[in-house]
CSV table of C-alpha atoms and ligand atoms in Angstrom, one decimal:
chain,number,residue,atom,x,y,z
A,1,MET,CA,41.9,-19.9,146.1
A,2,LYS,CA,38.6,-21.3,144.9
A,3,LYS,CA,36.3,-19.4,142.6
A,4,THR,CA,32.7,-20.4,143.0
A,5,TYR,CA,29.9,-20.7,140.4
A,6,LEU,CA,26.2,-20.8,141.4
A,7,LEU,CA,24.3,-22.8,138.7
A,8,ALA,CA,21.4,-24.2,140.7
A,9,PRO,CA,17.8,-23.4,139.8
A,10,GLY,CA,17.6,-20.6,142.5
A,11,PRO,CA,18.9,-18.7,144.1
A,12,THR,CA,20.7,-17.6,140.9
A,13,PRO,CA,23.7,-15.2,140.6
A,14,VAL,CA,23.1,-11.5,141.0
A,15,PRO,CA,24.6,-9.1,138.5
A,16,GLU,CA,27.3,-6.9,140.0
A,17,THR,CA,25.6,-3.7,138.9
A,18,VAL,CA,22.3,-4.8,140.6
A,19,ASN,CA,24.2,-5.6,143.8
A,20,LEU,CA,25.6,-2.1,143.8
A,21,ASP,CA,22.1,-0.7,143.3
A,22,MET,CA,20.8,-2.7,146.2
A,23,ALA,CA,23.7,-1.4,148.3
A,24,SER,CA,22.4,2.2,148.0
A,25,PRO,CA,21.7,3.9,151.3
A,26,MET,CA,18.3,2.8,152.8
A,27,ILE,CA,15.4,5.1,152.1
A,28,HIS,CA,12.1,5.3,153.9
A,29,HIS,CA,9.3,3.5,152.1
A,30,ARG,CA,6.6,6.1,152.7
A,31,THR,CA,8.4,8.7,150.5
A,32,PRO,CA,8.1,10.0,147.0
A,33,GLN,CA,11.6,8.5,146.3
A,34,PHE,CA,10.5,5.0,147.1
A,35,SER,CA,7.2,5.4,145.4
A,36,GLN,CA,9.0,6.3,142.2
A,37,VAL,CA,11.2,3.2,142.4
A,38,PHE,CA,8.2,1.0,143.3
A,39,ALA,CA,6.0,2.4,140.5
A,40,GLU,CA,8.7,1.9,137.9
A,41,ALA,CA,9.3,-1.7,139.0
A,42,ALA,CA,5.6,-2.5,139.0
A,43,GLU,CA,5.2,-1.0,135.5
A,44,ASP,CA,8.1,-3.0,134.1
A,45,ALA,CA,6.8,-6.1,135.8
A,46,LYS,CA,3.7,-5.9,133.6
A,47,TYR,CA,6.0,-6.0,130.6
A,48,LEU,CA,7.7,-9.1,132.0
A,49,PHE,CA,4.3,-10.8,132.7
A,50,GLN,CA,3.0,-9.6,129.3
A,51,THR,CA,-0.1,-8.2,130.9
A,52,ASN,CA,-2.1,-5.0,131.3
A,53,GLN,CA,-3.1,-6.1,134.8
A,54,ASP,CA,-1.4,-4.9,137.9
A,55,VAL,CA,1.5,-7.0,139.2
A,56,MET,CA,1.6,-7.1,143.0
A,57,ILE,CA,5.1,-7.1,144.5
A,58,LEU,CA,5.2,-8.9,147.9
A,59,ALA,CA,7.9,-9.3,150.5
A,60,SER,CA,7.8,-13.0,150.5
A,61,THR,CA,9.3,-16.0,148.7
A,62,GLY,CA,7.3,-17.5,145.8
A,63,THR,CA,5.4,-19.9,148.1
A,64,GLY,CA,3.8,-16.8,149.8
A,65,ALA,CA,2.3,-15.7,146.5
A,66,MET,CA,1.1,-19.3,145.8
A,67,GLU,CA,-0.7,-19.2,149.1
A,68,GLY,CA,-2.0,-15.8,148.2
A,69,CYS,CA,-3.5,-17.3,145.0
A,70,ILE,CA,-5.3,-19.9,147.0
A,71,THR,CA,-6.6,-17.6,149.8
A,72,ASN,CA,-7.6,-14.8,147.5
A,73,LEU,CA,-9.4,-16.8,144.8
A,74,PHE,CA,-11.2,-19.7,146.6
A,75,SER,CA,-13.4,-20.7,149.5
A,76,PRO,CA,-13.2,-23.7,151.8
A,77,GLY,CA,-14.9,-26.7,150.0
A,78,ASP,CA,-14.0,-25.5,146.5
A,79,LYS,CA,-12.7,-28.3,144.3
A,80,VAL,CA,-9.4,-27.6,142.4
A,81,LEU,CA,-7.6,-29.7,139.9
A,82,VAL,CA,-4.0,-30.1,141.0
A,83,VAL,CA,-1.4,-31.2,138.4
A,84,ASN,CA,0.9,-33.2,140.6
A,85,GLY,CA,4.0,-34.0,138.6
A,86,GLY,CA,6.7,-33.1,141.2
A,87,LYS,CA,7.5,-31.3,144.5
A,88,PHE,CA,5.9,-28.0,143.5
A,89,GLY,CA,2.8,-29.5,142.0
A,90,GLU,CA,2.4,-31.3,145.3
A,91,ARG,CA,2.7,-27.9,147.0
A,92,TRP,CA,-0.3,-26.5,145.3
A,93,GLY,CA,-2.3,-29.4,146.7
A,94,LYS,CA,-0.9,-29.1,150.2
A,95,ILE,CA,-1.7,-25.4,150.3
A,96,SER,CA,-5.2,-26.1,149.0
A,97,GLU,CA,-5.8,-28.7,151.7
A,98,THR,CA,-4.5,-26.3,154.4
A,99,TYR,CA,-7.3,-23.9,153.6
A,100,GLY,CA,-10.0,-26.5,153.3
A,101,LEU,CA,-10.2,-26.7,149.6
A,102,VAL,CA,-10.8,-30.1,148.0
A,103,PRO,CA,-7.9,-31.0,145.6
A,104,VAL,CA,-8.5,-33.4,142.8
A,105,TRP,CA,-5.0,-34.8,142.5
A,106,HIS,CA,-3.9,-35.6,139.0
A,107,LYS,CA,-0.7,-37.5,139.3
A,108,VAL,CA,1.8,-37.2,136.4
A,109,GLU,CA,4.8,-39.4,136.3
A,110,TRP,CA,8.0,-37.6,137.3
A,111,GLY,CA,9.8,-36.5,134.1
A,112,GLN,CA,6.6,-36.3,132.0
A,113,CYS,CA,4.5,-33.3,131.3
A,114,VAL,CA,0.7,-33.3,131.9
A,115,LYS,CA,-1.5,-34.0,128.9
A,116,ALA,CA,-4.1,-31.3,128.4
A,117,GLU,CA,-6.6,-33.9,127.1
A,118,ASP,CA,-6.4,-35.8,130.4
A,119,LEU,CA,-7.3,-32.6,132.2
A,120,LYS,CA,-10.2,-32.1,129.8
A,121,ASP,CA,-11.5,-35.6,130.7
A,122,ILE,CA,-11.4,-34.8,134.4
A,123,LEU,CA,-13.1,-31.5,133.9
A,124,ASP,CA,-15.8,-33.1,131.8
A,125,LYS,CA,-16.5,-35.6,134.6
A,126,GLU,CA,-16.3,-33.0,137.4
A,127,PRO,CA,-17.8,-29.8,136.1
A,128,ASP,CA,-17.8,-28.2,139.5
A,129,ILE,CA,-14.0,-27.9,139.6
A,130,LYS,CA,-13.1,-24.2,140.1
A,131,ALA,CA,-9.5,-24.1,138.9
A,132,ILE,CA,-6.5,-25.9,137.4
A,133,LEU,CA,-3.4,-25.4,139.5
A,134,VAL,CA,-0.2,-26.1,137.6
A,135,GLN,CA,3.5,-25.3,137.3
A,136,ALA,CA,4.8,-23.8,134.0
A,137,SER,CA,8.2,-25.2,134.8
A,138,GLU,CA,8.2,-28.0,137.4
A,139,THR,CA,11.7,-27.3,138.8
A,140,SER,CA,12.0,-30.6,140.7
A,141,THR,CA,11.7,-32.7,137.4
A,142,THR,CA,12.9,-30.0,134.9
A,143,VAL,CA,9.7,-30.5,133.0
A,144,SER,CA,7.7,-27.8,131.2
A,145,HIS,CA,3.9,-28.3,131.3
A,146,PRO,CA,1.9,-27.2,128.2
A,147,ILE,CA,0.3,-24.0,129.6
A,148,GLU,CA,-0.9,-22.7,126.3
A,149,GLU,CA,-2.8,-25.9,125.6
A,150,ILE,CA,-4.2,-26.0,129.1
A,151,SER,CA,-5.3,-22.4,128.8
A,152,LYS,CA,-7.6,-23.4,126.0
A,153,LEU,CA,-9.6,-25.4,128.5
A,154,THR,CA,-10.1,-22.5,130.9
A,155,ARG,CA,-10.2,-19.2,129.0
A,156,ASP,CA,-13.7,-19.4,127.6
A,157,ARG,CA,-15.2,-20.6,130.9
A,158,ASP,CA,-16.2,-17.9,133.5
A,159,ASP,CA,-16.3,-20.5,136.3
A,160,LEU,CA,-12.9,-22.0,135.8
A,161,LEU,CA,-9.5,-20.4,136.6
A,162,LEU,CA,-6.0,-21.2,135.4
A,163,VAL,CA,-3.6,-20.6,138.2
A,164,VAL,CA,0.1,-20.9,137.1
A,165,ASP,CA,3.2,-21.2,139.2
A,166,GLY,CA,5.7,-19.5,136.9
A,167,ILE,CA,8.4,-19.3,139.5
A,168,THR,CA,11.1,-20.8,137.2
A,169,ALA,CA,9.3,-19.9,134.0
A,170,VAL,CA,8.5,-16.2,134.0
A,171,GLY,CA,11.4,-14.5,132.2
A,172,VAL,CA,12.6,-17.9,130.9
A,173,TYR,CA,10.1,-18.7,128.2
A,174,PRO,CA,6.9,-17.3,126.8
A,175,LEU,CA,3.9,-17.2,129.2
A,176,PRO,CA,2.0,-14.2,127.8
A,177,MET,CA,-0.5,-13.8,130.6
A,178,ASP,CA,-3.2,-11.8,128.7
A,179,ALA,CA,-2.8,-13.5,125.3
A,180,TRP,CA,-3.2,-16.9,126.7
A,181,GLY,CA,-5.8,-16.0,129.3
A,182,ILE,CA,-3.8,-17.1,132.4
A,183,ASP,CA,-5.8,-16.1,135.5
A,184,ALA,CA,-3.1,-16.0,138.1
A,185,LEU,CA,0.6,-16.0,137.5
A,186,VAL,CA,3.3,-16.1,140.1
A,187,THR,CA,7.1,-15.7,140.2
A,188,GLY,CA,9.9,-15.2,142.7
A,189,SER,CA,12.9,-12.9,142.8
A,190,GLN,CA,15.7,-15.5,143.1
A,191,LYS,CA,15.1,-17.2,139.7
A,192,ALA,CA,15.1,-15.5,136.2
A,193,LEU,CA,14.9,-12.1,138.0
A,194,MET,CA,18.5,-12.7,139.2
A,195,LEU,CA,17.9,-11.1,142.6
A,196,PRO,CA,18.3,-12.5,146.1
A,197,PRO,CA,15.3,-14.4,147.5
A,198,GLY,CA,12.6,-12.4,149.2
A,199,LEU,CA,10.2,-11.0,146.6
A,200,ALA,CA,7.2,-12.7,145.1
A,201,LEU,CA,5.3,-11.2,142.1
A,202,VAL,CA,1.7,-12.1,141.3
A,203,SER,CA,-0.9,-10.9,138.9
A,204,PHE,CA,-4.6,-11.7,138.5
A,205,SER,CA,-6.8,-11.5,135.4
A,206,GLU,CA,-10.2,-9.7,135.5
A,207,LYS,CA,-11.8,-13.2,135.9
A,208,ALA,CA,-9.6,-13.8,138.9
A,209,TRP,CA,-10.5,-10.5,140.5
A,210,LYS,CA,-14.1,-11.4,140.1
A,211,ALA,CA,-13.5,-14.7,141.9
A,212,ASN,CA,-11.7,-12.7,144.6
A,213,GLU,CA,-15.0,-10.9,145.4
A,214,SER,CA,-16.7,-14.1,146.5
A,215,SER,CA,-13.6,-15.9,148.0
A,216,LYS,CA,-14.0,-16.7,151.6
A,217,CYS,CA,-10.6,-18.2,152.6
A,218,PRO,CA,-9.1,-16.4,155.6
A,219,ARG,CA,-6.3,-14.0,154.7
A,220,PHE,CA,-4.4,-11.1,156.3
A,221,TYR,CA,-0.8,-10.5,155.1
A,222,PHE,CA,-1.5,-11.8,151.6
A,223,ASP,CA,-4.6,-9.8,151.0
A,224,LEU,CA,-4.1,-9.0,147.3
A,225,LYS,CA,-7.1,-6.7,147.0
A,226,LYS,CA,-5.5,-4.5,149.7
A,227,GLU,CA,-2.1,-4.7,147.9
A,228,ARG,CA,-3.7,-3.7,144.6
A,229,LYS,CA,-5.3,-0.7,146.3
A,230,ASN,CA,-2.0,0.3,147.7
A,231,LEU,CA,-0.2,-0.3,144.4
A,232,ALA,CA,-2.5,2.3,142.8
A,233,ASP,CA,-1.1,4.8,145.4
A,234,LYS,CA,2.5,3.6,144.5
A,235,THR,CA,3.0,1.9,147.8
A,236,THR,CA,2.5,-1.4,149.7
A,237,ALA,CA,0.2,-2.4,152.5
A,238,TYR,CA,3.2,-3.3,154.8
A,239,THR,CA,6.9,-2.4,154.8
A,240,PRO,CA,8.3,-3.4,151.4
A,241,ALA,CA,11.6,-5.1,150.9
A,242,VAL,CA,13.1,-1.7,149.9
A,243,SER,CA,16.5,-2.9,148.7
A,244,LEU,CA,15.1,-5.8,146.7
A,245,VAL,CA,12.5,-3.6,145.0
A,246,THR,CA,15.4,-1.3,144.1
A,247,GLY,CA,17.2,-4.3,142.6
A,248,LEU,CA,14.0,-5.4,140.9
A,249,ARG,CA,13.6,-2.0,139.1
A,250,SER,CA,17.2,-2.3,137.9
A,251,VAL,CA,16.8,-5.9,136.6
A,252,LEU,CA,13.5,-5.2,134.9
A,253,LYS,CA,15.0,-2.2,133.1
A,254,ASN,CA,17.8,-4.5,131.8
A,255,LEU,CA,15.4,-7.2,130.7
A,256,ARG,CA,13.2,-4.6,129.0
A,257,GLU,CA,16.3,-3.2,127.2
A,258,GLU,CA,17.3,-6.8,126.1
A,259,GLY,CA,13.7,-7.4,124.9
A,260,ILE,CA,11.5,-10.2,126.2
A,261,ASP,CA,11.9,-12.2,123.1
A,262,ASN,CA,15.7,-12.1,123.3
A,263,VAL,CA,15.5,-13.0,127.0
A,264,HIS,CA,13.5,-16.1,126.1
A,265,LYS,CA,15.9,-16.9,123.2
A,266,ARG,CA,18.9,-16.6,125.5
A,267,HIS,CA,17.4,-19.1,127.9
A,268,ASN,CA,16.4,-21.5,125.1
A,269,ARG,CA,19.9,-21.4,123.7
A,270,LEU,CA,21.6,-22.2,127.0
A,271,ALA,CA,19.1,-25.0,127.6
A,272,ARG,CA,19.6,-26.5,124.2
A,273,ALA,CA,23.3,-26.4,124.6
A,274,THR,CA,23.1,-28.2,128.0
A,275,ARG,CA,20.7,-30.8,126.5
A,276,ALA,CA,23.1,-31.3,123.6
A,277,ALA,CA,26.0,-31.9,126.1
A,278,VAL,CA,24.0,-34.4,128.1
A,279,LYS,CA,23.2,-36.3,124.9
A,280,ALA,CA,26.8,-36.2,123.6
A,281,LEU,CA,28.0,-37.6,126.9
A,282,GLY,CA,25.6,-40.5,126.6
A,283,LEU,CA,23.7,-39.5,129.8
A,284,ASN,CA,20.0,-39.8,130.2
A,285,PRO,CA,17.9,-36.7,130.5
A,286,VAL,CA,15.2,-36.9,133.2
A,287,ALA,CA,12.7,-35.0,131.0
A,288,PRO,CA,13.3,-36.1,127.5
A,289,ASP,CA,9.9,-35.2,126.0
A,290,ALA,CA,9.1,-31.8,127.5
A,291,PRO,CA,12.2,-30.3,129.0
A,292,ALA,CA,12.1,-26.9,130.6
A,293,ASP,CA,14.5,-24.1,129.5
A,294,SER,CA,15.1,-23.2,133.1
A,295,ALA,CA,17.1,-26.3,134.2
A,296,THR,CA,18.3,-29.6,132.7
A,297,GLY,CA,18.1,-32.7,134.8
A,298,LEU,CA,20.0,-35.9,134.1
A,299,PHE,CA,20.3,-39.3,135.7
A,300,VAL,CA,23.7,-40.0,137.1
A,301,PRO,CA,25.2,-43.1,135.6
A,302,GLU,CA,24.9,-46.4,137.3
A,303,GLY,CA,27.4,-46.8,140.1
A,304,VAL,CA,27.8,-43.1,140.8
A,305,ASP,CA,26.3,-41.7,144.0
A,306,GLY,CA,24.6,-38.5,142.8
A,307,GLY,CA,24.6,-37.0,146.3
A,308,LYS,CA,28.3,-37.3,146.6
A,309,LEU,CA,28.8,-36.1,143.0
A,310,VAL,CA,26.9,-32.9,143.7
A,311,LYS,CA,28.7,-32.4,147.0
A,312,SER,CA,32.1,-32.8,145.3
A,313,LEU,CA,31.1,-30.5,142.5
A,314,ARG,CA,30.3,-27.9,145.1
A,315,ASP,CA,33.0,-28.4,147.7
A,316,ASP,CA,35.9,-29.5,145.4
A,317,PHE,CA,35.2,-27.9,142.1
A,318,GLY,CA,33.4,-24.8,143.4
A,319,VAL,CA,30.4,-25.4,141.1
A,320,THR,CA,27.0,-25.5,142.7
A,321,LEU,CA,24.5,-27.6,140.8
A,322,ALA,CA,21.3,-29.1,142.3
A,323,GLY,CA,20.7,-32.8,143.1
A,324,GLY,CA,17.5,-34.7,142.8
A,325,GLN,CA,14.6,-34.4,145.3
A,326,ASP,CA,12.5,-37.1,147.0
A,327,GLN,CA,12.4,-40.2,144.8
A,328,TRP,CA,15.3,-38.8,142.7
A,329,LYS,CA,17.6,-38.0,145.7
A,330,GLY,CA,21.1,-39.3,144.9
A,331,LYS,CA,20.1,-40.2,141.3
A,332,VAL,CA,19.8,-36.9,139.5
A,333,VAL,CA,21.8,-33.8,138.8
A,334,ARG,CA,20.1,-30.5,137.7
A,335,ILE,CA,22.0,-27.9,135.9
A,336,ALA,CA,20.3,-24.5,135.9
A,337,HIS,CA,20.6,-22.0,133.1
A,338,LEU,CA,18.2,-19.2,134.2
A,339,GLY,CA,18.8,-15.7,135.3
A,340,TYR,CA,22.3,-14.1,135.2
A,341,VAL,CA,23.8,-17.1,133.4
A,342,ASP,CA,25.5,-16.9,130.1
A,343,THR,CA,27.5,-18.9,127.5
A,344,PHE,CA,30.6,-19.5,129.6
A,345,ASP,CA,28.7,-20.4,132.8
A,346,THR,CA,27.0,-23.1,130.8
A,347,ILE,CA,30.4,-24.3,129.6
A,348,VAL,CA,31.7,-24.3,133.2
A,349,ALA,CA,28.7,-26.4,134.3
A,350,VAL,CA,29.2,-29.0,131.5
A,351,ALA,CA,33.0,-29.1,131.9
A,352,ALA,CA,32.7,-29.5,135.7
A,353,LEU,CA,30.2,-32.3,135.3
A,354,GLU,CA,32.5,-34.2,132.9
A,355,MET,CA,35.5,-33.8,135.3
A,356,ALA,CA,33.5,-34.8,138.4
A,357,LEU,CA,32.0,-37.9,136.7
A,358,LYS,CA,35.5,-38.9,135.7
A,359,LYS,CA,36.7,-38.4,139.3
A,360,PHE,CA,33.9,-40.7,140.4
A,361,GLY,CA,35.0,-43.5,138.0
A,362,HIS,CA,32.6,-43.0,135.1
A,363,ASP,CA,34.3,-43.4,131.7
A,364,VAL,CA,33.5,-39.9,130.4
A,365,PRO,CA,34.6,-38.9,126.9
A,366,MET,CA,36.1,-35.6,128.2
A,367,GLY,CA,35.3,-32.5,126.2
A,368,LYS,CA,32.6,-34.2,124.2
A,369,GLY,CA,29.8,-32.5,126.1
A,370,VAL,CA,31.6,-29.2,126.1
A,371,ALA,CA,32.1,-29.4,122.3
A,372,ALA,CA,28.4,-30.2,121.7
A,373,ALA,CA,27.4,-27.3,123.9
A,374,GLN,CA,29.8,-24.9,122.1
A,375,GLU,CA,28.2,-25.7,118.8
A,376,VAL,CA,24.8,-24.5,120.0
A,377,LEU,CA,26.2,-21.6,122.1
A,378,LEU,CA,28.1,-20.2,119.0
A,379,GLU,CA,24.7,-19.3,117.6
A,380,ALA,CA,24.8,-16.2,119.8
A,381,TYR,CA,27.9,-14.7,118.2
B,401,LIG,C1,8.4,-24.2,140.4
B,401,LIG,C2,8.6,-23.7,141.8
B,401,LIG,N1,7.5,-23.4,142.6
B,401,LIG,C3,7.6,-23.0,143.8
B,401,LIG,C4,8.9,-22.8,144.4
B,401,LIG,C5,9.0,-22.3,145.8
B,401,LIG,O1,9.4,-21.0,145.8
B,401,LIG,P1,10.0,-20.4,147.1
B,401,LIG,O2,11.1,-21.3,147.6
B,401,LIG,O3,10.6,-19.0,146.6
B,401,LIG,O4,9.0,-20.2,148.1
B,401,LIG,C6,10.0,-23.1,143.7
B,401,LIG,C7,11.3,-22.9,144.3
B,401,LIG,O5,12.3,-23.5,143.8
B,401,LIG,C8,9.9,-23.5,142.3
B,401,LIG,O6,10.9,-23.8,141.6
């Protein structure tokens, strides 16, 4: 027998009660029954996004909503400032290019967060830039970018939008959309929302809806104005992912009951515990200065093949963590602590890492990481 643990930064484990809700008999989507479920989910999504604006719920993964932001807010030829500090930052730029926008690439070293003052310099030199496109949590590097500081550059300007990929940040740490003046915020179901993949959530500020009026990019499926109109009638433009929306309603009710501040504190505690373990084991974190609370990345020690380590953790130990991407392939392990993950999942992740490193010949002070994590985790009890 092998018990398995899913501790990668998405998809994340799904709570048993939510799985049961999603297994309810299928209902038709053009019915009062579905409208009720959908309207409740959409209302609670506003609480999650900390906004009074509508939150559109799309049958798509997160990337679909990212594409929707580009096509609904901009026109071919528009200049956008892309924070490129990892795989997902790069994705903003690639989508922009696909639709004929002109990305101004701002390269940030992997493992570092962007500096708001560097963005300010670029904006001062190029005042025709229409938006900053950035990740709140750059999952590939486990870095958190300073969204609140960046929002100070955009919120008093009518002609400049802040478009934030919060796919591994919404429901992990504070990103109060209205209070900070975020103009577009995106998340996906398979992260902190602890659902299977297949839903994307996106909300626009008033300023963003204004930009939508003059945006000329082609769009059909991801026409967010159309979705907003349908949302007002408690429905969607096309067939919704009925079971996932049912699960979403259930998860959001649970999160609301826990309270958004407690949800953020829980993630922060698990993240601090994992970071303490990494330090106690003498390992090097990949994002020492601005670590995200969604996942913790570490460099595998010299002489250990990170690819084989992650494979063995998954296939031999039953513990799925994530490896490094692109330039960090084989060199990095990422331990997630978002969604339906608690104290003892975090201990499992650290204990398994210690054991796997030992198996691969690294001289690990066994139990030292676990003990360091436990000290932090005990705060919850
Ligand atoms: C920060 C970030 N942006 C975008 C994506 C892409 O989302 P999806 O795979 O749901 O399309 C991911 C997925 O891991 C992510 O972590």
